Amino acid sequence: MVEKTKRILTGDRPTGKLHLGHYVGSLQNRVKLQYDYDTFLIIADVQALTTNFEKPEKLSKNVRQVAKDYLAVGIDPDKTTIFVQSLVPEIAELTVFYSMIVTVNQLRHNPTIKSEAEQYGYNDMTYGFLGYPVSQAADITFCKADLVPVGSDQLPHVEQTRRIARKFNQLYAPVFPEPEALISDFPRLVGLDGENKMSKSLGNAIYLADNAEEVGQKIMQAKTDPARIRKDDPGHPEVCTVYEYHKAFNTEEAADIEEMCCAGTIGCVACKKNLAAKINKLLKPTRQKRQKYEENEQLLDEILLAGTKKARDIAQDTMAEVREAMQLDYFSV
Ligand code: TRP
Ligand code: SF4
């Protein structure tokens, strides 16, 4: 018997350009996975509205930006279906049905919701924010995904999804697989400030869309070991951001660099130039692919529209099954 290719669904909120932290944390892995799995990538604009409802322009600008970042790093539109959440209204419909079988307490106790609510300073949060894990369950299940590659902060949402699928199947009919999380726990990449994880809002990120010069300038400003004043002062790579990046993007030389830094035989400027060259080499094919889509915006739109149409067709088939299972199929058309 031929085994069916397993399906993956994962994605991002379109709230900004993607950076090197996304690259090592998820994008690199998704590029690899697309060869073995039927992969779907959701650009979750509706979910992004839960915290950006006052500034929708931020999202409309970033939907194409995120799609371009995906394609630039090597997501292949012939292997991966990239689609826009709000253009698959069946996901919203499925969210409403699911909302009947999820309790408010389950959502209130979701640790990710709790910590995000605190982070955003919400004490009276919106219904949409509290309920976004239900919408995420619809994102994952409309296409009957088997696997969800995510960071560990998203585990409670995958658990919630499994619970919903189980309950739906028990109550109505066995429509949904219970998806499993595929945890990618590459430790979060540190930002240029050396203090926080790389993030757009902290202004400490190297973007995939940065050009070679920008990458060089940013690396020059990265936080290093403050004990190194002169070139031959012995250094402590373990406290240096640049060394962290060598470990992530220059694995072959990282051990040598550690040794030279400790011995004081390499200067920080040379060390940074070397790193910038490695990152620029890594980003070179990315820049070439990006350029292709920048010169031809129509091509990008065609990919997004085709992916969205494919997702929508699947969603409509699933909703027919859901309506039948829930006895909402009054008139067969
Ligand atoms: N919540 C995810 C994030 O903030 C984005 C997302 C939306 C997602 N729908 C999804 C991730 C479905 C995995 C599966 O990064
Ligand atoms: Fe960091 Fe390199 Fe300077 Fe050592 S030599 S402190 S690793 S930049």
mmCIF file of C-alpha atoms in Angstrom, residues 4-323:
data_model
loop_
_atom_site.group_PDB
_atom_site.id
_atom_site.type_symbol
_atom_site.label_atom_id
_atom_site.label_comp_id
_atom_site.label_asym_id
_atom_site.label_seq_id
_atom_site.Cartn_x
_atom_site.Cartn_y
_atom_site.Cartn_z
ATOM 1 C CA LYS A 4 -0.321 8.996 1.850
ATOM 2 C CA THR A 5 2.036 11.948 2.111
ATOM 3 C CA LYS A 6 1.442 13.618 5.427
ATOM 4 C CA ARG A 7 0.223 17.160 5.450
ATOM 5 C CA ILE A 8 1.816 20.044 7.297
ATOM 6 C CA LEU A 9 0.257 23.358 8.197
ATOM 7 C CA THR A 10 2.074 26.236 9.809
ATOM 8 C CA GLY A 11 2.434 29.956 9.251
ATOM 9 C CA ASP A 12 2.957 33.473 10.498
ATOM 10 C CA ARG A 13 1.096 36.639 11.352
ATOM 11 C CA PRO A 14 1.883 39.292 8.737
ATOM 12 C CA THR A 15 3.004 41.971 11.179
ATOM 13 C CA GLY A 16 6.439 42.739 9.722
ATOM 14 C CA LYS A 17 9.399 41.687 7.667
ATOM 15 C CA LEU A 18 10.921 38.343 8.616
ATOM 16 C CA HIS A 19 14.435 38.309 10.074
ATOM 17 C CA LEU A 20 17.335 35.935 10.741
ATOM 18 C CA GLY A 21 15.650 34.752 13.943
ATOM 19 C CA HIS A 22 12.752 33.463 11.829
ATOM 20 C CA TYR A 23 15.256 31.943 9.428
ATOM 21 C CA VAL A 24 17.032 29.764 12.005
ATOM 22 C CA GLY A 25 13.901 29.202 14.116
ATOM 23 C CA SER A 26 11.456 28.097 11.436
ATOM 24 C CA LEU A 27 12.005 29.037 7.792
ATOM 25 C CA GLN A 28 15.073 26.875 7.252
ATOM 26 C CA ASN A 29 13.191 23.892 8.643
ATOM 27 C CA ARG A 30 10.124 24.536 6.502
ATOM 28 C CA VAL A 31 12.215 24.638 3.361
ATOM 29 C CA LYS A 32 13.551 21.166 4.227
ATOM 30 C CA LEU A 33 10.182 19.737 5.217
ATOM 31 C CA GLN A 34 8.473 20.759 1.968
ATOM 32 C CA TYR A 35 10.300 17.962 0.113
ATOM 33 C CA ASP A 36 8.789 15.243 2.307
ATOM 34 C CA TYR A 37 5.407 16.661 3.226
ATOM 35 C CA ASP A 38 2.459 18.293 1.552
ATOM 36 C CA THR A 39 3.064 21.695 3.091
ATOM 37 C CA PHE A 40 0.622 24.567 3.656
ATOM 38 C CA LEU A 41 1.720 27.996 4.867
ATOM 39 C CA ILE A 42 -0.925 30.323 6.227
ATOM 40 C CA ILE A 43 -0.427 34.074 6.257
ATOM 41 C CA ALA A 44 -2.620 34.641 9.288
ATOM 42 C CA ASP A 45 -3.964 38.143 8.721
ATOM 43 C CA VAL A 46 -7.160 37.574 10.707
ATOM 44 C CA GLN A 47 -5.161 36.339 13.674
ATOM 45 C CA ALA A 48 -2.869 39.362 13.334
ATOM 46 C CA LEU A 49 -5.937 41.599 13.642
ATOM 47 C CA THR A 50 -6.490 40.331 17.192
ATOM 48 C CA THR A 51 -3.686 42.636 18.334
ATOM 49 C CA ASN A 52 -3.666 45.100 15.407
ATOM 50 C CA PHE A 53 -7.348 45.857 14.857
ATOM 51 C CA GLU A 54 -6.584 49.561 15.151
ATOM 52 C CA LYS A 55 -3.964 49.512 12.425
ATOM 53 C CA PRO A 56 -5.090 47.257 9.577
ATOM 54 C CA GLU A 57 -2.743 49.073 7.172
ATOM 55 C CA LYS A 58 0.160 47.388 8.952
ATOM 56 C CA LEU A 59 -1.147 43.994 7.878
ATOM 57 C CA SER A 60 -2.122 44.799 4.309
ATOM 58 C CA LYS A 61 1.396 46.050 3.715
ATOM 59 C CA ASN A 62 2.980 42.936 5.167
ATOM 60 C CA VAL A 63 0.978 40.148 3.506
ATOM 61 C CA ARG A 64 3.042 40.424 0.308
ATOM 62 C CA GLN A 65 6.204 41.118 2.312
ATOM 63 C CA VAL A 66 5.904 37.834 4.213
ATOM 64 C CA ALA A 67 5.067 35.927 1.028
ATOM 65 C CA LYS A 68 8.163 37.412 -0.596
ATOM 66 C CA ASP A 69 10.292 36.416 2.398
ATOM 67 C CA TYR A 70 8.988 32.839 2.127
ATOM 68 C CA LEU A 71 9.761 32.580 -1.570
ATOM 69 C CA ALA A 72 13.124 34.291 -1.184
ATOM 70 C CA VAL A 73 14.415 31.751 1.350
ATOM 71 C CA GLY A 74 13.478 28.853 -0.876
ATOM 72 C CA ILE A 75 9.877 27.962 -0.178
ATOM 73 C CA ASP A 76 8.910 26.457 -3.522
ATOM 74 C CA PRO A 77 5.377 27.348 -4.635
ATOM 75 C CA ASP A 78 5.186 24.049 -6.529
ATOM 76 C CA LYS A 79 5.677 22.171 -3.272
ATOM 77 C CA THR A 80 4.171 24.498 -0.695
ATOM 78 C CA THR A 81 0.732 26.062 -0.774
ATOM 79 C CA ILE A 82 0.967 29.644 0.478
ATOM 80 C CA PHE A 83 -2.389 31.267 1.221
ATOM 81 C CA VAL A 84 -4.047 34.219 2.939
ATOM 82 C CA GLN A 85 -6.267 33.375 5.900
ATOM 83 C CA SER A 86 -8.956 36.032 5.379
ATOM 84 C CA LEU A 87 -9.498 34.903 1.782
ATOM 85 C CA VAL A 88 -10.594 31.465 2.966
ATOM 86 C CA PRO A 89 -13.850 32.427 4.714
ATOM 87 C CA GLU A 90 -14.589 28.748 5.432
ATOM 88 C CA ILE A 91 -11.956 29.033 8.175
ATOM 89 C CA ALA A 92 -14.090 31.674 9.860
ATOM 90 C CA GLU A 93 -17.162 29.492 9.443
ATOM 91 C CA LEU A 94 -15.397 26.518 10.997
ATOM 92 C CA THR A 95 -14.233 28.765 13.867
ATOM 93 C CA VAL A 96 -17.866 29.572 14.697
ATOM 94 C CA PHE A 97 -18.840 25.899 14.780
ATOM 95 C CA TYR A 98 -15.832 25.064 16.943
ATOM 96 C CA SER A 99 -16.686 27.872 19.331
ATOM 97 C CA MET A 100 -19.719 25.839 20.452
ATOM 98 C CA ILE A 101 -17.507 23.056 21.794
ATOM 99 C CA VAL A 102 -14.733 25.070 23.491
ATOM 100 C CA THR A 103 -15.269 26.499 26.945
ATOM 101 C CA VAL A 104 -14.222 29.941 28.082
ATOM 102 C CA ASN A 105 -12.218 28.409 30.912
ATOM 103 C CA GLN A 106 -10.137 26.338 28.501
ATOM 104 C CA LEU A 107 -9.196 29.553 26.725
ATOM 105 C CA ARG A 108 -8.609 31.504 29.927
ATOM 106 C CA HIS A 109 -6.198 28.862 31.155
ATOM 107 C CA ASN A 110 -4.186 28.751 27.933
ATOM 108 C CA PRO A 111 -0.673 29.753 29.084
ATOM 109 C CA THR A 112 0.210 31.487 25.805
ATOM 110 C CA ILE A 113 -2.967 33.582 25.895
ATOM 111 C CA LYS A 114 -2.201 34.483 29.513
ATOM 112 C CA SER A 115 1.349 35.612 28.860
ATOM 113 C CA GLU A 116 0.443 37.482 25.675
ATOM 114 C CA ALA A 117 -2.443 39.260 27.389
ATOM 115 C CA GLU A 118 -0.014 40.383 30.056
ATOM 116 C CA GLN A 119 2.572 41.431 27.500
ATOM 117 C CA TYR A 120 0.009 43.576 25.634
ATOM 118 C CA GLY A 121 -1.459 44.911 28.882
ATOM 119 C CA TYR A 122 -4.962 43.572 28.172
ATOM 120 C CA ASN A 123 -7.130 43.168 31.215
ATOM 121 C CA ASP A 124 -10.432 43.291 29.362
ATOM 122 C CA MET A 125 -9.354 41.452 26.240
ATOM 123 C CA THR A 126 -11.467 41.151 23.125
ATOM 124 C CA TYR A 127 -13.504 38.099 22.328
ATOM 125 C CA GLY A 128 -11.378 37.616 19.195
ATOM 126 C CA PHE A 129 -8.127 37.700 21.143
ATOM 127 C CA LEU A 130 -9.326 35.246 23.791
ATOM 128 C CA GLY A 131 -10.646 33.012 21.038
ATOM 129 C CA TYR A 132 -7.757 33.078 18.594
ATOM 130 C CA PRO A 133 -6.676 29.533 19.535
ATOM 131 C CA VAL A 134 -10.090 28.389 18.255
ATOM 132 C CA SER A 135 -9.467 30.159 14.980
ATOM 133 C CA GLN A 136 -5.998 28.614 14.882
ATOM 134 C CA ALA A 137 -7.615 25.190 15.355
ATOM 135 C CA ALA A 138 -9.703 25.929 12.253
ATOM 136 C CA ASP A 139 -6.520 26.996 10.381
ATOM 137 C CA ILE A 140 -4.934 23.664 11.188
ATOM 138 C CA THR A 141 -7.897 21.372 10.653
ATOM 139 C CA PHE A 142 -9.673 22.778 7.587
ATOM 140 C CA CYS A 143 -7.034 20.993 5.489
ATOM 141 C CA LYS A 144 -6.795 18.027 7.901
ATOM 142 C CA ALA A 145 -3.148 18.692 8.685
ATOM 143 C CA ASP A 146 -1.254 15.888 10.408
ATOM 144 C CA LEU A 147 1.713 17.898 11.622
ATOM 145 C CA VAL A 148 2.202 21.458 12.853
ATOM 146 C CA PRO A 149 5.836 22.638 12.994
ATOM 147 C CA VAL A 150 5.967 25.399 15.617
ATOM 148 C CA GLY A 151 7.978 26.784 18.508
ATOM 149 C CA SER A 152 7.107 25.578 21.994
ATOM 150 C CA ASP A 153 5.041 28.725 22.748
ATOM 151 C CA GLN A 154 2.477 27.391 20.271
ATOM 152 C CA LEU A 155 2.090 23.994 21.976
ATOM 153 C CA PRO A 156 -1.005 24.996 23.986
ATOM 154 C CA HIS A 157 -2.708 25.943 20.704
ATOM 155 C CA VAL A 158 -1.921 22.591 19.116
ATOM 156 C CA GLU A 159 -3.183 20.887 22.280
ATOM 157 C CA GLN A 160 -6.389 22.935 22.070
ATOM 158 C CA THR A 161 -6.730 21.904 18.415
ATOM 159 C CA ARG A 162 -6.400 18.217 19.301
ATOM 160 C CA ARG A 163 -9.020 18.609 21.969
ATOM 161 C CA ILE A 164 -11.448 20.265 19.568
ATOM 162 C CA ALA A 165 -10.867 17.640 16.873
ATOM 163 C CA ARG A 166 -11.424 14.845 19.391
ATOM 164 C CA LYS A 167 -14.619 16.380 20.697
ATOM 165 C CA PHE A 168 -15.963 17.068 17.215
ATOM 166 C CA ASN A 169 -15.247 13.502 16.131
ATOM 167 C CA GLN A 170 -16.931 12.081 19.244
ATOM 168 C CA LEU A 171 -20.000 14.286 19.027
ATOM 169 C CA TYR A 172 -20.675 14.217 15.292
ATOM 170 C CA ALA A 173 -18.564 12.054 12.985
ATOM 171 C CA PRO A 174 -14.878 11.174 12.578
ATOM 172 C CA VAL A 175 -13.945 14.013 10.235
ATOM 173 C CA PHE A 176 -10.618 15.269 11.613
ATOM 174 C CA PRO A 177 -7.211 13.781 12.366
ATOM 175 C CA GLU A 178 -5.682 14.888 15.677
ATOM 176 C CA PRO A 179 -2.690 16.910 14.539
ATOM 177 C CA GLU A 180 0.677 16.649 16.207
ATOM 178 C CA ALA A 181 3.097 19.450 16.966
ATOM 179 C CA LEU A 182 6.556 19.191 15.493
ATOM 180 C CA ILE A 183 8.542 21.285 17.926
ATOM 181 C CA SER A 184 11.481 23.138 16.468
ATOM 182 C CA ASP A 185 13.398 24.137 19.501
ATOM 183 C CA PHE A 186 16.339 25.903 18.068
ATOM 184 C CA PRO A 187 17.026 28.369 20.891
ATOM 185 C CA ARG A 188 15.723 31.819 19.969
ATOM 186 C CA LEU A 189 18.361 33.845 18.194
ATOM 187 C CA VAL A 190 19.692 36.756 20.219
ATOM 188 C CA GLY A 191 19.281 40.294 18.843
ATOM 189 C CA LEU A 192 22.058 42.731 17.956
ATOM 190 C CA ASP A 193 21.747 44.270 21.443
ATOM 191 C CA GLY A 194 22.897 40.952 22.927
ATOM 192 C CA GLU A 195 20.166 41.183 25.548
ATOM 193 C CA ASN A 196 16.862 40.227 24.010
ATOM 194 C CA LYS A 197 15.759 37.789 21.374
ATOM 195 C CA MET A 198 15.784 39.159 17.858
ATOM 196 C CA SER A 199 12.549 41.019 17.251
ATOM 197 C CA LYS A 200 11.195 43.710 15.009
ATOM 198 C CA SER A 201 9.697 45.736 17.834
ATOM 199 C CA LEU A 202 13.037 45.986 19.662
ATOM 200 C CA GLY A 203 14.918 47.240 16.606
ATOM 201 C CA ASN A 204 17.650 44.630 17.063
ATOM 202 C CA ALA A 205 17.033 42.529 13.963
ATOM 203 C CA ILE A 206 18.825 41.687 10.751
ATOM 204 C CA TYR A 207 16.130 41.313 8.128
ATOM 205 C CA LEU A 208 16.159 38.822 5.305
ATOM 206 C CA ALA A 209 15.466 41.805 3.069
ATOM 207 C CA ASP A 210 18.531 43.778 4.256
ATOM 208 C CA ASN A 211 21.181 44.377 1.612
ATOM 209 C CA ALA A 212 24.859 43.459 2.039
ATOM 210 C CA GLU A 213 25.792 46.921 3.239
ATOM 211 C CA GLU A 214 23.029 47.008 5.854
ATOM 212 C CA VAL A 215 24.076 43.594 7.142
ATOM 213 C CA GLY A 216 27.706 44.789 7.393
ATOM 214 C CA GLN A 217 26.718 47.944 9.282
ATOM 215 C CA LYS A 218 24.440 46.114 11.686
ATOM 216 C CA ILE A 219 27.082 43.511 12.524
ATOM 217 C CA MET A 220 29.620 46.286 13.158
ATOM 218 C CA GLN A 221 27.257 47.660 15.798
ATOM 219 C CA ALA A 222 26.555 44.296 17.448
ATOM 220 C CA LYS A 223 27.394 43.966 21.116
ATOM 221 C CA THR A 224 30.720 42.178 21.770
ATOM 222 C CA ASP A 225 32.745 41.324 24.868
ATOM 223 C CA PRO A 226 33.209 44.661 26.711
ATOM 224 C CA ALA A 227 36.491 43.402 28.213
ATOM 225 C CA ARG A 228 38.172 43.593 24.827
ATOM 226 C CA ILE A 229 39.591 47.061 24.468
ATOM 227 C CA ARG A 230 42.757 46.374 22.565
ATOM 228 C CA LYS A 231 43.036 43.906 19.733
ATOM 229 C CA ASP A 232 45.141 41.442 21.727
ATOM 230 C CA ASP A 233 43.090 41.503 24.938
ATOM 231 C CA PRO A 234 41.900 37.954 25.684
ATOM 232 C CA GLY A 235 38.163 37.740 24.961
ATOM 233 C CA HIS A 236 35.164 35.838 26.293
ATOM 234 C CA PRO A 237 33.204 34.618 23.293
ATOM 235 C CA GLU A 238 30.456 33.221 25.514
ATOM 236 C CA VAL A 239 29.292 36.769 26.282
ATOM 237 C CA CYS A 240 29.620 37.998 22.682
ATOM 238 C CA THR A 241 26.646 38.345 20.307
ATOM 239 C CA VAL A 242 28.908 38.063 17.287
ATOM 240 C CA TYR A 243 30.129 34.695 18.513
ATOM 241 C CA GLU A 244 26.511 33.542 18.922
ATOM 242 C CA TYR A 245 25.971 34.393 15.277
ATOM 243 C CA HIS A 246 29.141 32.569 14.224
ATOM 244 C CA LYS A 247 27.703 29.478 15.912
ATOM 245 C CA ALA A 248 24.461 29.878 13.961
ATOM 246 C CA PHE A 249 25.768 30.998 10.555
ATOM 247 C CA ASN A 250 29.439 30.000 10.434
ATOM 248 C CA THR A 251 29.432 26.617 12.145
ATOM 249 C CA GLU A 252 32.599 25.463 10.408
ATOM 250 C CA GLU A 253 34.782 28.216 11.831
ATOM 251 C CA ALA A 254 33.041 28.792 15.162
ATOM 252 C CA ALA A 255 35.440 26.616 17.183
ATOM 253 C CA ASP A 256 38.510 28.342 15.681
ATOM 254 C CA ILE A 257 37.021 31.745 16.361
ATOM 255 C CA GLU A 258 36.369 30.832 19.949
ATOM 256 C CA GLU A 259 39.988 29.807 20.350
ATOM 257 C CA MET A 260 41.398 32.904 18.659
ATOM 258 C CA CYS A 261 39.127 35.207 20.628
ATOM 259 C CA CYS A 262 40.188 33.636 23.953
ATOM 260 C CA ALA A 263 43.839 33.882 22.949
ATOM 261 C CA GLY A 264 43.474 37.458 21.764
ATOM 262 C CA THR A 265 44.750 36.616 18.287
ATOM 263 C CA ILE A 266 41.777 37.961 16.374
ATOM 264 C CA GLY A 267 40.413 41.483 16.557
ATOM 265 C CA CYS A 268 36.685 42.185 16.826
ATOM 266 C CA VAL A 269 36.622 44.124 13.567
ATOM 267 C CA ALA A 270 38.094 41.217 11.597
ATOM 268 C CA CYS A 271 35.808 38.809 13.400
ATOM 269 C CA LYS A 272 32.762 40.907 12.493
ATOM 270 C CA LYS A 273 33.818 41.315 8.880
ATOM 271 C CA ASN A 274 34.157 37.571 8.583
ATOM 272 C CA LEU A 275 30.683 37.055 10.025
ATOM 273 C CA ALA A 276 29.087 39.667 7.771
ATOM 274 C CA ALA A 277 30.662 37.956 4.758
ATOM 275 C CA LYS A 278 29.212 34.595 5.841
ATOM 276 C CA ILE A 279 25.737 35.993 6.397
ATOM 277 C CA ASN A 280 25.871 37.816 3.091
ATOM 278 C CA LYS A 281 26.909 34.617 1.371
ATOM 279 C CA LEU A 282 23.971 32.817 2.954
ATOM 280 C CA LEU A 283 21.603 35.583 1.870
ATOM 281 C CA LYS A 284 22.914 35.879 -1.666
ATOM 282 C CA PRO A 285 20.546 33.356 -3.262
ATOM 283 C CA THR A 286 17.758 34.800 -1.107
ATOM 284 C CA ARG A 287 18.398 38.250 -2.551
ATOM 285 C CA GLN A 288 18.388 36.941 -6.086
ATOM 286 C CA LYS A 289 15.047 35.209 -5.612
ATOM 287 C CA ARG A 290 13.582 38.267 -3.906
ATOM 288 C CA GLN A 291 14.630 40.429 -6.806
ATOM 289 C CA LYS A 292 12.706 38.210 -9.193
ATOM 290 C CA TYR A 293 9.501 38.898 -7.259
ATOM 291 C CA GLU A 294 10.288 42.542 -6.756
ATOM 292 C CA GLU A 295 10.616 43.009 -10.490
ATOM 293 C CA ASN A 296 7.414 41.139 -11.117
ATOM 294 C CA GLU A 297 4.781 41.777 -8.466
ATOM 295 C CA GLN A 298 2.221 40.058 -10.647
ATOM 296 C CA LEU A 299 4.066 36.773 -10.333
ATOM 297 C CA LEU A 300 3.866 37.058 -6.559
ATOM 298 C CA ASP A 301 0.139 37.790 -6.692
ATOM 299 C CA GLU A 302 -0.437 34.816 -8.987
ATOM 300 C CA ILE A 303 1.293 32.502 -6.504
ATOM 301 C CA LEU A 304 -0.737 33.847 -3.592
ATOM 302 C CA LEU A 305 -4.005 33.644 -5.513
ATOM 303 C CA ALA A 306 -3.338 30.109 -6.747
ATOM 304 C CA GLY A 307 -2.368 28.952 -3.241
ATOM 305 C CA THR A 308 -5.435 30.600 -1.776
ATOM 306 C CA LYS A 309 -7.711 29.019 -4.372
ATOM 307 C CA LYS A 310 -6.270 25.578 -3.642
ATOM 308 C CA ALA A 311 -6.727 26.083 0.105
ATOM 309 C CA ARG A 312 -10.261 27.296 -0.449
ATOM 310 C CA ASP A 313 -11.254 24.289 -2.554
ATOM 311 C CA ILE A 314 -10.026 21.993 0.199
ATOM 312 C CA ALA A 315 -11.829 24.083 2.817
ATOM 313 C CA GLN A 316 -15.100 23.813 0.905
ATOM 314 C CA ASP A 317 -14.811 20.035 0.723
ATOM 315 C CA THR A 318 -14.137 19.879 4.451
ATOM 316 C CA MET A 319 -17.081 22.163 5.223
ATOM 317 C CA ALA A 320 -19.398 19.883 3.248
ATOM 318 C CA GLU A 321 -18.318 17.031 5.519
ATOM 319 C CA VAL A 322 -18.689 19.227 8.601
ATOM 320 C CA ARG A 323 -22.186 20.317 7.644
#
